CSV table of C-alpha atoms and ligand atoms in Angstrom, one decimal:
chain,number,residue,atom,x,y,z
A,1,MET,CA,0.0,0.0,-0.1
A,2,ARG,CA,1.2,3.5,-0.8
A,3,ARG,CA,1.7,5.5,2.3
A,4,LEU,CA,0.3,8.9,1.8
A,5,TRP,CA,0.9,10.8,5.1
A,6,ARG,CA,4.0,11.4,7.1
A,7,PRO,CA,4.1,9.2,10.2
A,8,VAL,CA,4.4,12.4,12.4
A,9,VAL,CA,1.2,13.7,11.1
A,10,GLU,CA,-0.5,10.3,11.8
A,11,GLY,CA,0.4,10.8,15.5
A,12,LEU,CA,-1.0,14.4,15.7
A,13,VAL,CA,-4.3,15.4,17.2
A,14,PRO,CA,-5.9,18.5,15.6
A,15,TYR,CA,-5.9,21.6,17.7
A,16,ASP,CA,-9.2,21.8,19.8
A,17,ALA,CA,-10.2,25.4,20.3
A,18,GLY,CA,-13.6,24.4,21.6
A,19,LYS,CA,-16.9,25.0,19.9
A,20,PRO,CA,-17.9,28.4,18.4
A,21,LEU,CA,-19.7,30.6,20.9
A,22,GLU,CA,-22.9,30.6,18.7
A,23,THR,CA,-23.0,26.8,18.6
A,24,LEU,CA,-22.5,26.6,22.4
A,25,MET,CA,-25.2,29.2,23.0
A,26,ALA,CA,-27.7,27.3,20.9
A,27,GLU,CA,-26.8,24.0,22.7
A,28,LEU,CA,-27.2,25.6,26.2
A,29,GLY,CA,-30.2,27.7,25.2
A,30,LEU,CA,-28.3,30.8,26.5
A,31,THR,CA,-28.6,34.2,24.8
A,32,GLU,CA,-25.2,35.3,26.2
A,33,LEU,CA,-22.0,33.5,26.7
A,34,VAL,CA,-18.6,35.1,27.6
A,35,ARG,CA,-15.5,33.3,26.6
A,36,LEU,CA,-12.8,33.3,29.2
A,37,SER,CA,-11.0,30.4,27.7
A,38,SER,CA,-8.8,32.0,25.1
A,39,ASN,CA,-7.3,34.9,26.8
A,40,GLU,CA,-8.9,37.5,24.6
A,41,ASN,CA,-9.2,41.2,25.2
A,42,PRO,CA,-12.5,41.8,27.0
A,43,LEU,CA,-12.7,45.5,25.9
A,44,GLY,CA,-12.8,44.7,22.2
A,45,PRO,CA,-10.9,46.5,19.5
A,46,SER,CA,-10.1,50.2,19.4
A,47,PRO,CA,-12.7,52.3,17.4
A,48,ARG,CA,-9.7,53.4,15.3
A,49,VAL,CA,-9.0,49.9,14.4
A,50,VAL,CA,-12.7,49.4,13.4
A,51,GLU,CA,-12.6,52.5,11.1
A,52,ALA,CA,-9.2,51.5,9.5
A,53,ILE,CA,-10.8,48.0,8.6
A,54,ARG,CA,-13.9,49.8,7.2
A,55,LEU,CA,-11.8,52.0,4.9
A,56,GLU,CA,-9.4,49.2,3.9
A,57,ALA,CA,-12.4,46.8,3.2
A,58,ARG,CA,-12.8,48.3,-0.3
A,59,ARG,CA,-9.2,47.3,-1.2
A,60,VAL,CA,-9.4,43.6,-0.4
A,61,HIS,CA,-9.2,42.6,-4.1
A,62,LEU,CA,-5.6,43.7,-4.0
A,63,TYR,CA,-2.9,41.5,-2.5
A,64,PRO,CA,-1.5,42.8,0.8
A,65,ASP,CA,2.0,44.2,1.2
A,66,SER,CA,4.2,41.1,1.2
A,67,ASP,CA,6.8,42.7,3.6
A,68,SER,CA,4.2,44.3,5.9
A,69,PHE,CA,6.5,47.3,5.6
A,70,ALA,CA,4.4,50.0,7.2
A,71,VAL,CA,3.8,47.8,10.4
A,72,ARG,CA,7.4,46.9,10.6
A,73,ASP,CA,8.4,50.6,10.2
A,74,ALA,CA,5.9,51.6,13.0
A,75,LEU,CA,7.2,48.8,15.3
A,76,ALA,CA,10.8,49.7,14.6
A,77,ARG,CA,10.2,53.3,15.5
A,78,ARG,CA,8.4,52.3,18.7
A,79,LEU,CA,11.0,49.7,19.8
A,80,GLY,CA,14.1,51.8,18.7
A,81,ILE,CA,15.4,49.1,16.4
A,82,SER,CA,15.8,48.6,12.6
A,83,PRO,CA,12.9,47.2,10.4
A,84,ASP,CA,15.3,44.5,9.2
A,85,GLN,CA,15.1,43.1,12.8
A,86,ILE,CA,11.4,42.5,12.5
A,87,MET,CA,9.2,40.0,10.8
A,88,VAL,CA,5.4,40.2,10.9
A,89,GLY,CA,3.4,36.9,10.9
A,90,ASN,CA,-0.1,35.6,10.6
A,91,GLY,CA,-0.2,35.6,14.4
A,92,ALA,CA,2.6,34.6,16.7
A,93,ASP,CA,1.5,31.0,15.9
A,94,GLU,CA,2.9,31.3,12.3
A,95,LEU,CA,6.2,32.6,13.6
A,96,ILE,CA,6.6,29.6,15.8
A,97,SER,CA,6.1,27.2,12.9
A,98,LEU,CA,8.6,29.3,10.7
A,99,VAL,CA,11.2,29.0,13.3
A,100,ALA,CA,10.8,25.3,13.3
A,101,ARG,CA,10.6,25.2,9.4
A,102,ALA,CA,13.9,27.2,9.1
A,103,ALA,CA,15.9,25.7,11.8
A,104,PHE,CA,15.2,21.9,12.2
A,105,ASP,CA,16.5,19.0,10.3
A,106,PRO,CA,15.6,15.4,11.3
A,107,GLY,CA,17.4,14.7,14.6
A,108,ASP,CA,17.6,18.3,15.8
A,109,GLU,CA,16.2,19.1,19.2
A,110,ALA,CA,14.4,21.9,20.9
A,111,VAL,CA,14.2,22.1,24.7
A,112,VAL,CA,10.7,23.1,25.7
A,113,PRO,CA,9.4,23.6,29.2
A,114,GLN,CA,6.5,21.2,29.9
A,115,PRO,CA,3.7,22.0,30.1
A,116,SER,CA,3.7,25.2,28.0
A,117,PHE,CA,2.0,26.6,25.0
A,118,GLU,CA,1.3,23.5,22.9
A,119,PRO,CA,2.2,24.7,19.4
A,120,TYR,CA,5.9,24.8,20.3
A,121,THR,CA,6.1,21.0,20.5
A,122,THR,CA,3.8,20.3,17.4
A,123,SER,CA,5.8,22.8,15.3
A,124,VAL,CA,9.1,21.2,16.2
A,125,ALA,CA,7.7,17.7,15.5
A,126,LEU,CA,6.2,18.7,12.2
A,127,ALA,CA,9.5,20.2,11.1
A,128,GLY,CA,11.1,16.8,11.8
A,129,GLY,CA,12.7,17.8,15.0
A,130,ARG,CA,12.3,16.5,18.6
A,131,ALA,CA,11.1,18.5,21.5
A,132,ILE,CA,12.8,17.7,24.7
A,133,PRO,CA,10.5,18.4,27.7
A,134,SER,CA,11.9,20.2,30.6
A,135,PRO,CA,9.5,20.0,33.6
A,136,LEU,CA,8.4,23.1,35.4
A,137,ALA,CA,9.4,23.6,38.9
A,138,GLY,CA,5.9,23.9,40.3
A,139,TYR,CA,4.5,26.7,38.3
A,140,GLU,CA,7.8,28.2,37.4
A,141,THR,CA,10.1,27.7,34.3
A,142,ASP,CA,13.3,25.9,35.6
A,143,LEU,CA,16.1,27.4,33.5
A,144,ASP,CA,18.7,25.2,35.3
A,145,ASP,CA,16.9,22.1,34.1
A,146,VAL,CA,16.4,23.6,30.6
A,147,ARG,CA,20.1,24.4,30.5
A,148,ARG,CA,21.1,20.8,31.5
A,149,ARG,CA,19.1,19.5,28.5
A,150,VAL,CA,21.0,21.6,26.0
A,151,THR,CA,23.3,19.5,23.8
A,152,ALA,CA,25.1,19.8,20.6
A,153,ARG,CA,21.9,18.6,18.9
A,154,THR,CA,19.8,21.6,20.4
A,155,LYS,CA,18.8,24.0,17.8
A,156,ALA,CA,16.4,26.0,19.9
A,157,VAL,CA,15.1,26.6,23.4
A,158,ILE,CA,11.5,27.8,23.3
A,159,LEU,CA,10.4,29.7,26.4
A,160,CYS,CA,7.3,31.8,27.2
A,161,SER,CA,7.2,34.6,29.7
A,162,PRO,CA,4.6,35.2,31.0
A,163,HIS,CA,4.1,31.5,30.9
A,164,ASN,CA,1.0,30.0,29.4
A,165,PRO,CA,-0.8,28.4,31.2
A,166,ALA,CA,0.9,29.1,34.6
A,167,ALA,CA,1.0,32.9,34.1
A,168,THR,CA,4.4,33.1,35.9
A,169,ILE,CA,7.4,35.1,34.5
A,170,ILE,CA,11.1,34.5,34.1
A,171,ARG,CA,13.0,37.3,36.0
A,172,ARG,CA,15.8,39.4,34.6
A,173,ALA,CA,18.6,37.9,36.7
A,174,SER,CA,17.9,34.2,36.0
A,175,LEU,CA,17.3,34.9,32.2
A,176,LEU,CA,20.6,36.7,31.9
A,177,ALA,CA,22.4,34.0,33.9
A,178,PHE,CA,20.9,31.5,31.6
A,179,LEU,CA,21.8,33.3,28.4
A,180,ASP,CA,25.4,33.8,29.7
A,181,ALA,CA,25.7,30.2,30.5
A,182,LEU,CA,24.7,29.2,27.0
A,183,GLY,CA,27.5,31.3,25.7
A,184,ALA,CA,28.5,32.5,22.2
A,185,ASP,CA,27.6,29.2,20.4
A,186,SER,CA,24.2,29.2,22.0
A,187,PRO,CA,21.1,27.6,20.4
A,188,LEU,CA,18.4,30.0,19.2
A,189,VAL,CA,16.5,31.2,22.3
A,190,VAL,CA,12.9,31.9,21.4
A,191,LEU,CA,11.2,34.0,24.1
A,192,ASP,CA,7.5,34.2,23.6
A,193,GLU,CA,6.4,37.5,25.2
A,194,ALA,CA,2.7,37.2,24.0
A,195,TYR,CA,1.5,38.6,27.4
A,196,CYS,CA,4.3,41.1,28.1
A,197,ASP,CA,2.0,44.1,28.3
A,198,PHE,CA,0.2,42.8,31.4
A,199,VAL,CA,3.4,42.4,33.5
A,200,ASP,CA,3.7,44.8,36.4
A,201,ASP,CA,6.7,43.0,38.1
A,202,ALA,CA,9.7,45.3,38.0
A,203,GLU,CA,12.0,42.3,37.6
A,204,TYR,CA,10.5,41.5,34.2
A,205,PRO,CA,13.1,41.9,31.4
A,206,ASN,CA,12.1,43.5,28.2
A,207,GLY,CA,13.5,40.9,25.7
A,208,VAL,CA,14.0,43.4,22.8
A,209,THR,CA,16.5,45.4,24.8
A,210,LEU,CA,18.7,42.2,25.2
A,211,LEU,CA,19.1,41.6,21.5
A,212,ALA,CA,22.2,43.8,21.1
A,213,GLN,CA,24.0,41.6,23.7
A,214,TYR,CA,22.4,38.2,22.8
A,215,PRO,CA,21.9,38.1,19.0
A,216,ARG,CA,20.6,34.5,19.2
A,217,LEU,CA,17.5,35.6,21.1
A,218,LEU,CA,14.3,35.8,19.2
A,219,ILE,CA,11.3,37.6,20.8
A,220,LEU,CA,7.8,36.8,19.8
A,221,ARG,CA,4.9,39.2,20.5
A,222,THR,CA,1.3,39.4,19.2
A,223,PHE,CA,-1.4,41.9,18.5
A,224,SER,CA,-4.0,39.3,19.7
A,225,LYS,CA,-4.0,40.2,23.4
A,226,VAL,CA,-3.4,43.8,24.4
A,227,ALA,CA,-4.3,45.1,20.8
A,228,ALA,CA,-7.5,43.0,20.7
A,229,LEU,CA,-6.8,41.7,17.1
A,230,ALA,CA,-6.9,37.9,17.8
A,231,GLY,CA,-9.4,37.4,15.0
A,232,LEU,CA,-7.2,39.1,12.4
A,233,ARG,CA,-4.0,37.0,13.2
A,234,VAL,CA,-1.1,39.5,13.6
A,235,GLY,CA,2.1,38.7,15.4
A,236,TYR,CA,5.7,39.7,15.1
A,237,ALA,CA,9.2,38.4,15.7
A,238,VAL,CA,12.1,40.6,16.7
A,239,GLY,CA,15.7,39.3,16.3
A,240,SER,CA,19.0,39.8,14.7
A,241,PRO,CA,18.9,40.7,11.0
A,242,GLU,CA,20.3,37.2,10.2
A,243,THR,CA,17.5,35.4,12.1
A,244,VAL,CA,14.8,37.5,10.5
A,245,ASP,CA,16.3,36.9,7.1
A,246,ARG,CA,16.1,33.2,7.6
A,247,LEU,CA,12.5,33.4,8.7
A,248,ASN,CA,11.7,35.5,5.7
A,249,ARG,CA,13.0,32.8,3.4
A,250,VAL,CA,10.5,30.2,4.6
A,251,ARG,CA,7.3,32.3,4.8
A,252,GLU,CA,4.4,32.4,2.4
A,253,PRO,CA,4.6,35.5,0.2
A,254,TYR,CA,1.4,37.2,1.5
A,255,ASN,CA,1.4,35.8,5.0
A,256,VAL,CA,-0.3,38.9,6.7
A,257,ASN,CA,-3.6,40.0,5.2
A,258,ARG,CA,-4.5,43.6,4.3
A,259,LEU,CA,-7.0,44.1,7.1
A,260,GLY,CA,-4.6,42.8,9.7
A,261,GLN,CA,-1.9,45.2,8.5
A,262,VAL,CA,-4.0,48.3,8.7
A,263,ALA,CA,-5.5,47.2,12.0
A,264,ALA,CA,-2.1,46.6,13.6
A,265,LEU,CA,-1.1,50.1,12.5
A,266,ALA,CA,-4.2,51.7,13.9
A,267,ALA,CA,-3.8,49.7,17.1
A,268,LEU,CA,-0.2,51.0,17.5
A,269,GLU,CA,-1.5,54.6,17.0
A,270,ASP,CA,-4.3,54.3,19.6
A,271,VAL,CA,-2.0,54.5,22.7
A,272,GLU,CA,-5.0,55.3,24.8
A,273,HIS,CA,-6.8,52.1,24.1
A,274,TRP,CA,-3.6,50.0,24.5
A,275,GLU,CA,-2.9,51.7,27.9
A,276,ARG,CA,-6.6,51.3,29.0
A,277,THR,CA,-6.4,47.5,28.2
A,278,LYS,CA,-3.2,47.2,30.3
A,279,ARG,CA,-4.7,49.2,33.2
A,280,VAL,CA,-8.1,47.4,33.3
A,281,THR,CA,-6.5,44.0,32.9
A,282,ARG,CA,-4.0,44.6,35.8
A,283,GLU,CA,-6.8,46.1,38.0
A,284,GLU,CA,-9.2,43.3,37.4
A,285,ARG,CA,-6.5,40.7,37.8
A,286,ALA,CA,-5.8,42.2,41.2
A,287,PHE,CA,-9.5,42.2,42.1
A,288,LEU,CA,-10.1,38.6,41.0
A,289,ALA,CA,-7.0,37.4,42.7
A,290,ARG,CA,-8.0,39.2,45.9
A,291,GLU,CA,-11.6,37.8,45.9
A,292,LEU,CA,-10.6,34.3,44.9
A,293,ALA,CA,-8.0,34.3,47.7
A,294,LYS,CA,-10.7,35.4,50.2
A,295,ARG,CA,-12.6,32.3,49.2
A,296,GLY,CA,-9.6,30.0,49.9
A,297,VAL,CA,-8.9,29.4,46.1
A,298,THR,CA,-5.2,29.0,45.2
A,299,PHE,CA,-3.2,30.0,42.1
A,300,PRO,CA,0.2,31.0,41.1
A,301,PRO,CA,0.6,34.9,41.1
A,302,SER,CA,-0.4,36.0,37.5
A,303,GLN,CA,1.5,38.4,35.3
A,304,ALA,CA,-0.7,37.6,32.3
A,305,ASN,CA,-4.4,38.3,31.4
A,306,PHE,CA,-5.6,34.9,33.0
A,307,LEU,CA,-5.3,33.0,36.2
A,308,LEU,CA,-4.5,29.3,36.6
A,309,VAL,CA,-6.7,28.4,39.6
A,310,LYS,CA,-6.4,25.0,41.5
A,311,VAL,CA,-9.9,23.5,42.2
A,312,ALA,CA,-11.2,20.4,43.8
A,313,ASP,CA,-13.4,19.2,40.8
A,314,ALA,CA,-12.4,21.1,37.6
A,315,GLY,CA,-14.8,19.3,35.4
A,316,ALA,CA,-17.9,20.0,37.7
A,317,LEU,CA,-17.0,23.7,38.3
A,318,ARG,CA,-16.3,24.2,34.5
A,319,GLU,CA,-19.8,22.8,33.8
A,320,ARG,CA,-21.3,25.0,36.4
A,321,LEU,CA,-19.6,28.1,35.0
A,322,LEU,CA,-20.7,27.1,31.4
A,323,ARG,CA,-24.3,26.9,32.5
A,324,ALA,CA,-23.8,30.4,34.0
A,325,GLY,CA,-22.7,31.7,30.6
A,326,LEU,CA,-18.9,31.6,31.2
A,327,VAL,CA,-16.6,29.4,29.2
A,328,VAL,CA,-13.2,28.6,30.9
A,329,ARG,CA,-10.4,26.3,29.9
A,330,ASP,CA,-10.0,23.0,31.6
A,331,GLY,CA,-6.5,22.7,32.9
A,332,ALA,CA,-6.3,19.1,31.9
A,333,ALA,CA,-6.3,20.2,28.3
A,334,VAL,CA,-3.2,22.4,28.8
A,335,GLY,CA,-1.1,20.1,31.1
A,336,PHE,CA,-2.6,21.1,34.5
A,337,PRO,CA,-5.3,18.7,35.6
A,338,GLY,CA,-7.2,19.8,38.6
A,339,HIS,CA,-7.0,23.5,37.5
A,340,LEU,CA,-9.1,25.9,35.4
A,341,ARG,CA,-7.4,28.6,33.2
A,342,ILE,CA,-9.6,31.6,33.5
A,343,SER,CA,-9.2,34.9,31.4
A,344,ILE,CA,-9.5,38.1,33.2
A,345,GLY,CA,-12.8,39.7,32.2
A,346,THR,CA,-14.5,43.0,32.8
A,347,ARG,CA,-15.7,43.8,36.3
A,348,GLU,CA,-19.2,42.6,35.6
A,349,THR,CA,-17.9,39.3,34.2
A,350,ASN,CA,-15.6,38.8,37.1
A,351,GLU,CA,-18.3,39.4,39.6
A,352,ARG,CA,-20.6,36.9,37.8
A,353,LEU,CA,-17.7,34.3,38.0
A,354,LEU,CA,-17.2,34.9,41.7
A,355,ARG,CA,-20.9,34.3,42.3
A,356,VAL,CA,-20.6,30.8,40.6
A,357,PHE,CA,-17.7,30.1,42.9
A,358,ASP,CA,-19.8,31.1,45.9
A,359,GLU,CA,-22.7,28.9,44.8
A,360,ALA,CA,-20.3,26.0,44.3
B,401,PLP,C1,2.2,32.1,24.8
B,401,PLP,C2,1.4,32.2,23.6
B,401,PLP,N1,2.1,32.4,22.5
B,401,PLP,C3,1.5,32.8,21.3
B,401,PLP,C4,0.1,32.7,21.2
B,401,PLP,C5,-0.5,32.9,19.9
B,401,PLP,O1,-0.7,34.2,19.5
B,401,PLP,P1,-1.3,34.6,18.1
B,401,PLP,O2,-2.7,34.8,18.4
B,401,PLP,O3,-0.5,35.9,17.7
B,401,PLP,O4,-1.1,33.5,17.2
B,401,PLP,C6,-0.6,32.5,22.3
B,401,PLP,C7,-2.1,32.5,22.3
B,401,PLP,O5,-2.8,32.2,23.2
B,401,PLP,C8,0.0,32.2,23.6
B,401,PLP,O6,-0.7,32.0,24.7
């Protein structure tokens, strides 16, 4: 028999993002459902983004700018770097798979903390490489363990800070010690900062400022969270011109669509909306953390726009929340059985969530 599909593909399970909200609402007979399972922005997009999309809609018969130049230029000015250090992708998700596609040959390895954002492992496997898991120390990334697993076969280390799903960060001193220990012939160190805007810990390093000293770092960021563009799929990577050039060689020619590009530009210009999202998320995170702690609920201190809460019966509580119109992520699906991952909502949503905890 002719074998059509690669063995690695046969072993994969399709990504399960849950049912569409409309389907769930119809099934549950609810008229309103709030999704707290995907770490989206509860404030919605900036009005300037909506207007930019409206104006651009009449040009969707034209291919987008293949190089996303205007977005790279705006980001470069904001970050104080050169546009040739930036690559824009169809979400940070695309950039993760481009790294794997550009770097891995069969037998190559990537050290990946486990659990962490699942696409790292799948992308490495699909590219023919092998993900070497490094267990977390409780809820924290264990950089000593990661370093011990780096060998001559290691092409990349893939870290996220804030961590998804634990919501913890890697602090400046330990990151620098780790990078120094890897030395000049370091593997690529991918540092996924998807949630960086929500951090208020002074010990959190800004990865972009470390690039001059550590050229094998690659920082990933996204417009999906703080800029509320999850539905348009825009992320970016910041690295050395050499790294960005290699990623550019393996991407699709028109990887970021026209509406995504104008929306990202408008989001960068609307500093007020950006700052409001940061402020509301941090305030609501503190509120929810305080209120859950009062109720005896435990969770690692969050620096992201979600909390990973430990609960006695995650399945039953998730069902109860669902019936109250709140969708949360079962920790078992993201490597933390006995937990729920709950995105920070508006005050009204958070109060509704607390009422369900009280009833339970
Ligand atoms: C750590 C992390 N990286 C990347 C992403 C994906 O970002 P994007 O929507 O830009 O593909 C997510 C999404 O939840 C995430 O949690």
